[in-house]
Coordinates of C-alpha atoms and ligand atoms in Angstrom, one line a residue:
M411 CA 25.3 10.9 -17.4
E412 CA 23.9 8.2 -20.0
L413 CA 21.5 5.5 -19.9
D414 CA 23.2 3.7 -22.5
G415 CA 24.5 0.0 -22.9
P416 CA 28.2 0.3 -21.7
T417 CA 27.1 2.3 -18.7
L418 CA 24.3 -0.1 -17.2
M419 CA 27.0 -3.4 -18.4
D420 CA 29.7 -1.6 -15.9
A421 CA 27.2 -1.1 -13.3
T422 CA 26.1 -4.5 -13.3
A423 CA 29.1 -6.1 -13.4
E424 CA 30.3 -4.7 -10.3
L425 CA 27.9 -7.3 -8.2
L426 CA 28.7 -10.1 -10.8
D427 CA 32.1 -9.9 -9.6
V428 CA 30.5 -11.5 -6.1
G429 CA 29.6 -14.6 -8.1
P430 CA 26.3 -16.3 -6.9
R431 CA 24.6 -14.4 -4.3
L432 CA 22.9 -17.3 -2.0
V433 CA 21.4 -16.0 1.1
G434 CA 23.4 -17.7 3.8
T435 CA 26.6 -18.0 2.1
P436 CA 29.9 -15.4 2.5
A437 CA 28.8 -13.9 -0.9
E438 CA 25.5 -12.6 0.6
V439 CA 27.6 -10.4 3.1
E440 CA 30.0 -9.6 0.1
A441 CA 27.0 -8.5 -1.9
T442 CA 25.2 -6.3 0.6
D443 CA 29.1 -4.3 1.1
V444 CA 29.3 -4.1 -2.8
V445 CA 25.9 -2.4 -2.7
V446 CA 26.4 -0.2 -0.1
R447 CA 29.8 1.2 -1.9
L448 CA 28.0 1.4 -5.4
F449 CA 25.1 3.2 -3.5
Q450 CA 27.5 5.8 -2.1
D451 CA 29.2 6.4 -5.2
A452 CA 26.5 6.9 -7.0
G453 CA 25.7 10.0 -4.7
M454 CA 22.9 8.6 -2.7
Q455 CA 22.6 9.8 0.9
D456 CA 22.3 8.3 4.0
V457 CA 23.0 4.7 2.7
R458 CA 22.4 2.1 5.3
R459 CA 21.9 -1.5 5.8
E460 CA 18.6 -2.8 7.2
A461 CA 18.9 -6.3 8.9
F462 CA 16.0 -8.7 9.0
V463 CA 16.2 -12.0 10.7
W464 CA 14.2 -15.2 9.2
D465 CA 14.8 -19.1 8.6
A466 CA 16.7 -19.0 5.4
W467 CA 17.4 -22.0 3.6
Q468 CA 20.7 -24.0 2.0
P469 CA 19.9 -26.2 -0.9
G470 CA 22.9 -28.7 -0.2
T471 CA 22.8 -31.6 -2.8
A472 CA 19.9 -34.0 -3.6
A473 CA 19.4 -37.1 -5.6
V474 CA 16.7 -39.5 -6.9
E475 CA 16.9 -43.2 -6.7
V476 CA 15.5 -45.9 -8.8
A477 CA 16.1 -49.3 -9.7
G478 CA 19.6 -49.4 -8.1
A479 CA 20.6 -45.9 -9.6
R480 CA 21.1 -42.6 -8.4
Y481 CA 20.5 -39.4 -10.0
P482 CA 21.5 -35.9 -9.4
A483 CA 19.2 -33.4 -8.5
E484 CA 18.5 -29.9 -6.9
P485 CA 16.2 -29.4 -4.0
L486 CA 13.6 -26.6 -4.6
S487 CA 13.3 -24.2 -1.7
P488 CA 11.8 -24.7 1.0
T489 CA 12.4 -28.6 0.8
P490 CA 13.5 -30.1 4.1
P491 CA 16.5 -32.5 4.6
L492 CA 15.4 -35.6 3.3
A493 CA 16.7 -38.7 4.8
G494 CA 14.7 -40.6 2.6
V495 CA 11.0 -40.5 1.2
T496 CA 9.9 -43.5 -0.9
G497 CA 6.9 -43.7 -2.9
L498 CA 5.7 -45.2 -6.6
L499 CA 6.9 -42.9 -9.6
A500 CA 3.9 -41.4 -11.2
L501 CA 3.3 -38.8 -13.8
E502 CA 1.5 -35.3 -13.1
T503 CA -1.3 -36.6 -15.7
D504 CA -1.8 -39.6 -13.9
A505 CA -5.3 -39.7 -12.3
D506 CA -4.6 -41.0 -8.7
V507 CA -1.1 -39.5 -7.5
T508 CA -1.7 -40.2 -3.8
D509 CA 1.5 -41.1 -2.1
R510 CA 3.6 -41.0 -5.5
I511 CA 6.6 -39.1 -6.3
V512 CA 5.2 -37.3 -9.3
I513 CA 7.5 -36.3 -12.3
A514 CA 6.4 -33.1 -13.2
T515 CA 7.4 -31.0 -16.3
S516 CA 8.6 -27.2 -16.5
A517 CA 6.9 -27.1 -19.9
G518 CA 3.5 -26.6 -18.0
T519 CA 2.6 -24.4 -15.0
S520 CA 4.9 -22.8 -13.1
R521 CA 6.7 -24.9 -10.2
G522 CA 4.9 -23.1 -7.4
A523 CA 1.6 -23.8 -8.7
Q524 CA 2.5 -27.4 -9.4
A525 CA 3.9 -28.1 -6.0
L526 CA 0.6 -26.8 -4.8
L527 CA -1.3 -28.7 -6.8
L528 CA 0.5 -31.9 -6.5
R529 CA 0.7 -31.8 -2.6
A530 CA -3.3 -30.9 -2.5
A531 CA -4.0 -33.9 -4.4
G532 CA -1.9 -36.0 -2.0
A533 CA 1.3 -36.7 -3.8
A534 CA 4.5 -37.5 -1.6
G535 CA 6.6 -35.3 -3.4
M536 CA 7.6 -33.5 -6.7
V537 CA 10.1 -34.3 -9.2
R538 CA 10.4 -31.2 -11.6
V539 CA 12.2 -31.8 -15.0
S540 CA 13.7 -28.8 -16.5
E541 CA 13.1 -29.3 -20.2
R542 CA 15.8 -27.2 -21.4
H543 CA 19.2 -27.3 -22.7
D544 CA 21.8 -24.6 -22.8
D545 CA 21.8 -22.6 -25.8
E546 CA 25.6 -22.7 -26.6
D547 CA 26.7 -25.6 -25.2
G548 CA 23.9 -27.9 -25.8
G549 CA 24.2 -29.5 -22.1
P550 CA 20.9 -30.0 -19.9
L551 CA 20.0 -27.2 -17.5
V552 CA 18.5 -27.6 -14.1
E553 CA 16.1 -24.6 -13.1
V554 CA 15.9 -24.2 -9.3
G555 CA 13.8 -21.6 -7.3
H556 CA 11.3 -21.4 -4.4
T557 CA 8.0 -23.4 -4.7
F558 CA 5.9 -20.7 -2.3
V559 CA 4.3 -23.9 -1.0
G560 CA 4.7 -22.7 2.1
V561 CA 5.2 -25.9 4.1
R562 CA 8.3 -28.1 3.9
W563 CA 7.2 -30.6 1.1
P564 CA 9.8 -32.7 -0.9
S565 CA 10.4 -31.1 -4.3
L566 CA 13.4 -31.6 -6.3
A567 CA 14.4 -30.4 -9.9
V568 CA 16.5 -32.9 -12.4
D569 CA 17.8 -32.1 -16.1
A570 CA 16.0 -33.3 -18.9
D571 CA 18.4 -36.1 -19.4
V572 CA 17.4 -37.2 -15.9
G573 CA 14.0 -36.9 -16.5
A574 CA 14.2 -39.2 -19.5
E575 CA 15.7 -41.5 -17.2
L576 CA 13.1 -41.5 -14.5
R577 CA 10.1 -41.7 -17.1
A578 CA 11.4 -44.9 -18.2
H579 CA 10.5 -45.9 -14.4
V580 CA 7.0 -45.0 -13.7
G581 CA 5.4 -47.4 -11.4
E582 CA 8.6 -48.3 -9.6
P583 CA 9.7 -47.4 -6.3
A584 CA 11.9 -44.2 -6.0
T585 CA 13.6 -42.7 -3.0
V586 CA 14.4 -38.7 -2.8
T587 CA 16.9 -37.5 -0.8
A588 CA 18.1 -34.2 0.1
A589 CA 20.9 -32.5 2.2
S590 CA 19.2 -29.0 2.4
E591 CA 19.4 -27.1 5.6
V592 CA 17.3 -24.4 7.4
L593 CA 19.5 -21.6 8.6
E594 CA 17.2 -20.5 11.9
G595 CA 17.3 -17.2 12.8
H596 CA 19.4 -16.1 9.9
T597 CA 20.7 -12.3 9.5
S598 CA 20.0 -10.8 6.0
W599 CA 20.0 -7.3 4.9
N600 CA 18.3 -4.5 2.7
V601 CA 20.5 -1.7 1.5
V602 CA 18.7 1.4 1.4
G603 CA 20.0 4.8 -0.2
D604 CA 18.0 8.2 -0.8
I605 CA 18.1 11.0 -3.6
P606 CA 16.2 13.6 -1.5
G607 CA 13.7 15.8 -2.7
T608 CA 13.1 19.2 -3.1
G609 CA 9.6 18.6 -2.1
P610 CA 7.0 16.1 -0.6
G611 CA 6.5 13.0 -2.2
L612 CA 8.3 9.6 -2.3
V613 CA 9.1 7.2 -4.7
I614 CA 10.4 3.8 -3.8
V615 CA 12.7 1.7 -6.3
T616 CA 13.4 -2.0 -5.2
A617 CA 15.6 -4.6 -7.0
H618 CA 16.7 -7.5 -5.5
L619 CA 20.7 -8.4 -4.5
D620 CA 20.4 -11.8 -3.9
S621 CA 20.4 -14.9 -6.2
W622 CA 20.5 -18.7 -6.7
H623 CA 23.5 -20.8 -6.6
L624 CA 24.0 -22.0 -10.0
S625 CA 25.8 -18.7 -11.6
E626 CA 26.3 -15.1 -11.4
S627 CA 22.6 -14.1 -12.1
A628 CA 23.1 -11.5 -14.4
A629 CA 19.7 -10.8 -15.9
D630 CA 18.2 -12.1 -12.2
N631 CA 19.0 -9.8 -11.0
A632 CA 22.4 -8.1 -11.1
L633 CA 21.1 -5.9 -14.0
G634 CA 18.3 -4.7 -11.7
V635 CA 20.6 -3.5 -9.4
G636 CA 22.9 -2.0 -11.8
A637 CA 20.1 -0.1 -13.5
M638 CA 19.3 1.7 -9.7
V639 CA 23.1 3.0 -9.6
V640 CA 22.8 4.2 -12.9
M641 CA 19.4 6.0 -11.9
A642 CA 20.8 7.3 -9.0
R643 CA 23.6 8.7 -10.7
K644 CA 21.4 10.4 -13.3
L645 CA 19.3 11.7 -10.7
A646 CA 22.1 12.9 -8.4
E647 CA 24.0 14.7 -11.5
G648 CA 21.0 16.0 -13.0
A649 CA 18.1 18.4 -11.6
W650 CA 17.2 17.6 -8.1
P651 CA 13.8 15.8 -8.3
T652 CA 10.6 17.1 -6.3
A653 CA 9.9 13.5 -4.5
T654 CA 12.5 11.6 -2.7
V655 CA 13.6 8.8 -4.4
R656 CA 14.4 5.9 -1.9
F657 CA 16.4 2.7 -3.4
V658 CA 16.0 -0.4 -1.8
A659 CA 18.1 -3.3 -2.8
T660 CA 16.4 -6.3 -1.1
G661 CA 18.1 -9.6 0.3
G662 CA 16.2 -13.1 0.4
E663 CA 14.0 -12.2 -2.2
E664 CA 14.5 -15.5 -4.2
Q665 CA 13.0 -17.4 -1.0
G666 CA 9.8 -15.7 -0.8
L667 CA 10.1 -11.6 -0.8
Q668 CA 11.7 -11.9 2.6
G669 CA 13.4 -8.5 2.5
A670 CA 10.3 -6.7 0.7
L671 CA 8.4 -7.9 3.7
A672 CA 10.6 -7.3 6.2
Y673 CA 10.9 -3.6 4.8
V674 CA 7.3 -3.0 4.7
Q675 CA 6.9 -4.4 8.0
A676 CA 9.5 -1.7 9.5
H677 CA 8.3 1.3 7.7
P678 CA 4.6 0.6 7.3
V679 CA 3.6 4.0 6.4
E680 CA 6.3 4.9 4.1
A681 CA 5.6 1.6 2.2
G682 CA 2.2 2.3 1.9
S683 CA 2.2 6.0 0.9
A684 CA 4.8 5.9 -2.3
Q685 CA 3.3 7.7 -5.2
L686 CA 5.1 4.8 -7.0
L687 CA 7.0 1.7 -6.5
L688 CA 9.4 0.9 -9.3
N689 CA 10.6 -2.6 -9.1
L690 CA 13.4 -4.0 -11.1
D691 CA 13.7 -7.5 -11.7
V692 CA 14.7 -9.2 -14.8
M693 CA 14.2 -6.0 -16.6
W694 CA 15.6 -7.4 -19.5
S695 CA 16.3 -11.2 -20.6
P696 CA 17.7 -13.0 -24.0
E697 CA 14.2 -14.3 -24.7
G698 CA 10.5 -13.4 -24.1
T699 CA 8.0 -10.6 -24.2
F700 CA 8.5 -7.0 -22.7
V701 CA 5.5 -6.9 -20.3
V702 CA 4.5 -4.0 -18.8
M703 CA 3.0 -4.1 -15.4
S704 CA 1.4 -1.1 -14.0
D705 CA -1.2 0.1 -11.4
E706 CA -1.8 3.2 -13.3
D707 CA -2.7 3.6 -17.0
R708 CA -0.5 6.7 -17.3
W709 CA 2.4 4.6 -16.5
T710 CA 1.4 2.0 -19.0
D711 CA 1.1 4.3 -21.5
L712 CA 4.4 6.3 -21.0
A713 CA 6.2 2.6 -21.1
L714 CA 4.5 1.1 -24.2
D715 CA 5.1 4.6 -25.8
T716 CA 8.7 4.8 -24.6
A717 CA 9.3 1.2 -25.8
R718 CA 7.9 1.7 -29.2
A719 CA 10.1 4.3 -29.6
E720 CA 13.0 2.2 -28.7
G721 CA 11.7 -0.4 -31.2
I722 CA 10.5 -2.8 -28.4
Q723 CA 6.6 -4.0 -28.7
G724 CA 5.7 -4.3 -25.0
V725 CA 2.3 -5.4 -24.3
D726 CA -0.1 -4.4 -21.5
G727 CA 0.3 -7.0 -18.7
G728 CA -2.1 -5.5 -16.2
S729 CA -1.3 -5.1 -12.5
P730 CA 2.3 -6.1 -11.3
N731 CA 2.0 -9.9 -10.7
P732 CA 2.9 -10.9 -7.0
S733 CA 5.8 -13.1 -7.5
S734 CA 8.5 -10.2 -6.9
D735 CA 9.1 -7.2 -4.3
N736 CA 6.3 -5.1 -5.6
F737 CA 3.8 -7.3 -4.0
P738 CA 4.3 -6.4 -0.6
F739 CA 4.3 -2.6 -1.2
Q740 CA 1.1 -3.1 -3.2
I741 CA -0.6 -4.7 -0.4
A742 CA 0.8 -1.8 1.8
G743 CA -1.0 0.5 -0.4
S744 CA 1.4 1.9 -2.7
P745 CA 0.8 1.9 -6.7
A746 CA 3.7 -0.2 -8.6
F747 CA 5.3 -0.6 -11.8
W748 CA 7.3 -3.6 -13.1
A749 CA 8.4 -4.3 -16.5
G750 CA 10.6 -6.9 -18.0
R751 CA 11.2 -9.1 -20.6
F752 CA 9.8 -12.5 -19.6
G753 CA 9.6 -16.3 -20.6
W754 CA 13.7 -16.9 -20.8
R755 CA 13.8 -20.5 -20.2
E756 CA 17.2 -20.1 -18.7
Y757 CA 16.6 -18.1 -15.7
H758 CA 17.5 -19.4 -12.3
T759 CA 20.0 -22.0 -14.1
R760 CA 23.7 -22.0 -14.7
S761 CA 23.1 -19.7 -18.1
D762 CA 22.1 -16.3 -16.6
L763 CA 25.2 -15.2 -17.4
L764 CA 26.4 -11.4 -18.3
E765 CA 27.8 -12.4 -21.8
R766 CA 24.0 -13.4 -22.3
L767 CA 22.7 -10.1 -21.8
E768 CA 22.3 -8.1 -24.3
P769 CA 23.3 -4.3 -23.6
E770 CA 21.8 -2.0 -26.0
E771 CA 18.1 -3.7 -25.6
A772 CA 18.9 -3.9 -21.9
A773 CA 19.8 -0.2 -21.7
A774 CA 16.3 0.4 -23.9
S775 CA 14.4 -1.1 -21.1
L776 CA 16.5 1.2 -18.5
R777 CA 15.4 4.0 -20.6
V778 CA 11.7 2.8 -20.3
Q779 CA 12.2 2.7 -16.6
W780 CA 13.6 5.8 -16.3
A781 CA 10.8 7.6 -18.1
V782 CA 8.5 6.1 -15.7
L783 CA 10.6 7.5 -12.6
A784 CA 11.2 10.4 -14.0
S785 CA 7.5 11.0 -14.6
E786 CA 6.9 10.9 -10.9
A787 CA 10.4 12.2 -9.3
Y788 CA 9.9 15.2 -11.1
G789 CA 6.5 15.6 -11.4
P790 CA 3.7 16.9 -9.1
R791 CA 2.3 14.5 -6.8
Ligands
ZN2047 ZN1 14.7 -12.1 -9.7

């Protein structure tokens, strides 16, 4: 079992065949079926689906209307259906944004922080401009995602071309509409499987199987699911680990860590007593910095040393940040590790494609993740 580029790409491609894996679509069900099969084929035992019920969200179409023109937009989760919210267009740098539809930029802070700040400042809504063009075709990109606002406040994303049009109309009345939809009582699934240990101890590995709707979402996060499959095969084919290694492919991550939250709620003792929570999310991407985030210094040192030996200069990012599946487990009490190459400006766009992944570099990240996993799975508790 080699932790090499072709092996990792093969495992990743299986989930990509499903296409975008948006919650609430048939592809979500298909993706869980594929992961069940991949987990079983990898040699995991007791592979199961764990259902959870929540209010999922569907984007639908959206638009910004100003000066008689209608521009296409993408709603950001959890924007509600908008029959038409009207306000004067403003810039986020304006002193007073009360009741304004504010044009924000992706070049600034995160979409979640922007939405929170603008809502607190009394804005009627946000139109966030994705300041990015595709590396290959040069076309403008729209970045979608969740705002973490926690309320259904109007937030839309537009591409840079639309953004330029809108900025020419600051001070004029604009109307935002969205055909987004809330799927009340929607059922999603986590897929769980084990490589049983010969002794006590538990390591939990998480990677989300869902994605946004604009692309097959290779780096975010079919790659993480592929890495889980490869690591499970290596454990199953090699020496039996001391600790049980539990693999949890989560659903609903993109809309606020729903699967991880559900898992922790269903298994509070176990989720809070893992010796390592290893989260795989954007473990590699075509651009950015390899950031090692860890709750234990020994994992930080091991990961940075392993990365250096692979020719990757990583940086110590401190404790894993709360934007991915690690966070509910950390709150429950388990120390976490999350490393990936972050800063890619094409994530959550139509450009997150398998062909953009760098197989050998992604495999180097996989070997870093494996070193940390193995240090606990085979090590004394
Ligand atoms: Zn992700």
